[in-house]
Amino acid sequence: MIVINIDVMLARRKMSVTELSERVGITLANMSLLKNGKIKAVRLSTLDALCAALDCTPGDLLEYRSDNAD
Amino acid sequence: MIVINIDVMLARRKMSVTELSERVGITLANMSLLKNGKIKAVRLSTLDALCAALDCTPGDLLEYRSDNAD
DNA sequence: AAAAATTTATCGTAAAACGATAAATTTTTT
DNA sequence: AAAAAATTTATCGTTTTACGATAAATTTTT
């Protein structure tokens, strides 16, 4: 499965969800859904904006966990 | 911008696009579009299948390049 | 030159992002 | 404990886009 680690990056940056949503340019409600893995796809434009806002890589935000991984 | 590096991983694995499309379970045509960055969004289920098929991470497949990066 | 693999294109359908908005819930502050 | 602020969840509507199916065009390999 794919895990979204926006919360981890927010913590590292000491940034709020509200601020991130403003920087990325999507509504607070949608950013919350995104952060909590309540979405089934991501637009590359959104991923791009997230990387820019959080100064990180797609690999920082998206993690692959195989079924029997720790 | 976000760059897709499926081609890099295919080369590393010595795997063909045809085989990858079969493993991932999407049509050859769509895999080609995906590989060549002709898509604007990715379903997490597809990303998941790609990571499994290529035994790699999302970070291996998706790369962020800031405007003035090399 | 022929065959195989890959890319590109078109059409249709289903899925899903995303905005706007509001209500519910949780967290923080006073 | 109460109030305020932040976050989460939900609903509705619109637009975008993945993806299948298919076929044609192009490129690569044999």
mmCIF file of N, CA and C in Angstrom, chain A residues 1-24:
data_model
loop_
_atom_site.group_PDB
_atom_site.id
_atom_site.type_symbol
_atom_site.label_atom_id
_atom_site.label_comp_id
_atom_site.label_asym_id
_atom_site.label_seq_id
_atom_site.Cartn_x
_atom_site.Cartn_y
_atom_site.Cartn_z
ATOM 1 N N MET A 1 0.819 -1.207 0.000
ATOM 2 C CA MET A 1 0.000 0.000 0.000
ATOM 3 C C MET A 1 0.857 1.262 0.000
ATOM 4 N N ILE A 2 0.229 2.352 -0.416
ATOM 5 C CA ILE A 2 0.933 3.628 -0.460
ATOM 6 C C ILE A 2 0.484 4.470 0.733
ATOM 7 N N VAL A 3 1.437 4.936 1.489
ATOM 8 C CA VAL A 3 1.166 5.755 2.668
ATOM 9 C C VAL A 3 1.585 7.193 2.381
ATOM 10 N N ILE A 4 0.741 8.116 2.828
ATOM 11 C CA ILE A 4 1.050 9.529 2.620
ATOM 12 C C ILE A 4 1.644 10.124 3.892
ATOM 13 N N ASN A 5 2.785 10.741 3.754
ATOM 14 C CA ASN A 5 3.497 11.269 4.920
ATOM 15 C C ASN A 5 3.537 12.788 4.991
ATOM 16 N N ILE A 6 2.459 13.402 4.574
ATOM 17 C CA ILE A 6 2.410 14.867 4.661
ATOM 18 C C ILE A 6 2.513 15.303 6.116
ATOM 19 N N ASP A 7 1.888 14.534 6.999
ATOM 20 C CA ASP A 7 1.932 14.886 8.424
ATOM 21 C C ASP A 7 3.360 14.903 8.971
ATOM 22 N N VAL A 8 4.148 13.970 8.505
ATOM 23 C CA VAL A 8 5.551 13.928 8.947
ATOM 24 C C VAL A 8 6.298 15.180 8.497
ATOM 25 N N MET A 9 6.095 15.536 7.236
ATOM 26 C CA MET A 9 6.802 16.715 6.720
ATOM 27 C C MET A 9 6.308 17.995 7.383
ATOM 28 N N LEU A 10 5.021 18.051 7.677
ATOM 29 C CA LEU A 10 4.480 19.225 8.374
ATOM 30 C C LEU A 10 5.133 19.361 9.741
ATOM 31 N N ALA A 11 5.275 18.255 10.416
ATOM 32 C CA ALA A 11 5.888 18.271 11.743
ATOM 33 C C ALA A 11 7.338 18.740 11.654
ATOM 34 N N ARG A 12 8.026 18.235 10.655
ATOM 35 C CA ARG A 12 9.426 18.630 10.493
ATOM 36 C C ARG A 12 9.564 20.117 10.212
ATOM 37 N N ARG A 13 8.625 20.620 9.448
ATOM 38 C CA ARG A 13 8.694 22.038 9.073
ATOM 39 C C ARG A 13 7.986 22.947 10.071
ATOM 40 N N LYS A 14 7.355 22.348 11.064
ATOM 41 C CA LYS A 14 6.565 23.127 12.030
ATOM 42 C C LYS A 14 5.529 23.983 11.301
ATOM 43 N N MET A 15 4.907 23.355 10.329
ATOM 44 C CA MET A 15 3.924 24.076 9.516
ATOM 45 C C MET A 15 2.536 23.517 9.777
ATOM 46 N N SER A 16 1.527 24.389 9.740
ATOM 47 C CA SER A 16 0.158 23.946 9.958
ATOM 48 C C SER A 16 -0.497 23.513 8.649
ATOM 49 N N VAL A 17 -1.563 22.762 8.784
ATOM 50 C CA VAL A 17 -2.313 22.325 7.612
ATOM 51 C C VAL A 17 -2.892 23.539 6.890
ATOM 52 N N THR A 18 -3.322 24.500 7.691
ATOM 53 C CA THR A 18 -3.875 25.722 7.123
ATOM 54 C C THR A 18 -2.855 26.440 6.249
ATOM 55 N N GLU A 19 -1.667 26.603 6.779
ATOM 56 C CA GLU A 19 -0.637 27.284 5.995
ATOM 57 C C GLU A 19 -0.282 26.491 4.743
ATOM 58 N N LEU A 20 -0.200 25.190 4.889
ATOM 59 C CA LEU A 20 0.143 24.361 3.726
ATOM 60 C C LEU A 20 -0.910 24.473 2.632
ATOM 61 N N SER A 21 -2.159 24.456 3.040
ATOM 62 C CA SER A 21 -3.224 24.555 2.047
ATOM 63 C C SER A 21 -3.158 25.880 1.292
ATOM 64 N N GLU A 22 -2.788 26.940 2.019
ATOM 65 C CA GLU A 22 -2.650 28.242 1.367
ATOM 66 C C GLU A 22 -1.488 28.247 0.389
ATOM 67 N N ARG A 23 -0.383 27.675 0.819
ATOM 68 C CA ARG A 23 0.799 27.651 -0.046
ATOM 69 C C ARG A 23 0.581 26.803 -1.288
ATOM 70 N N VAL A 24 -0.072 25.678 -1.087
ATOM 71 C CA VAL A 24 -0.287 24.760 -2.210
ATOM 72 C C VAL A 24 -1.402 25.258 -3.121
#
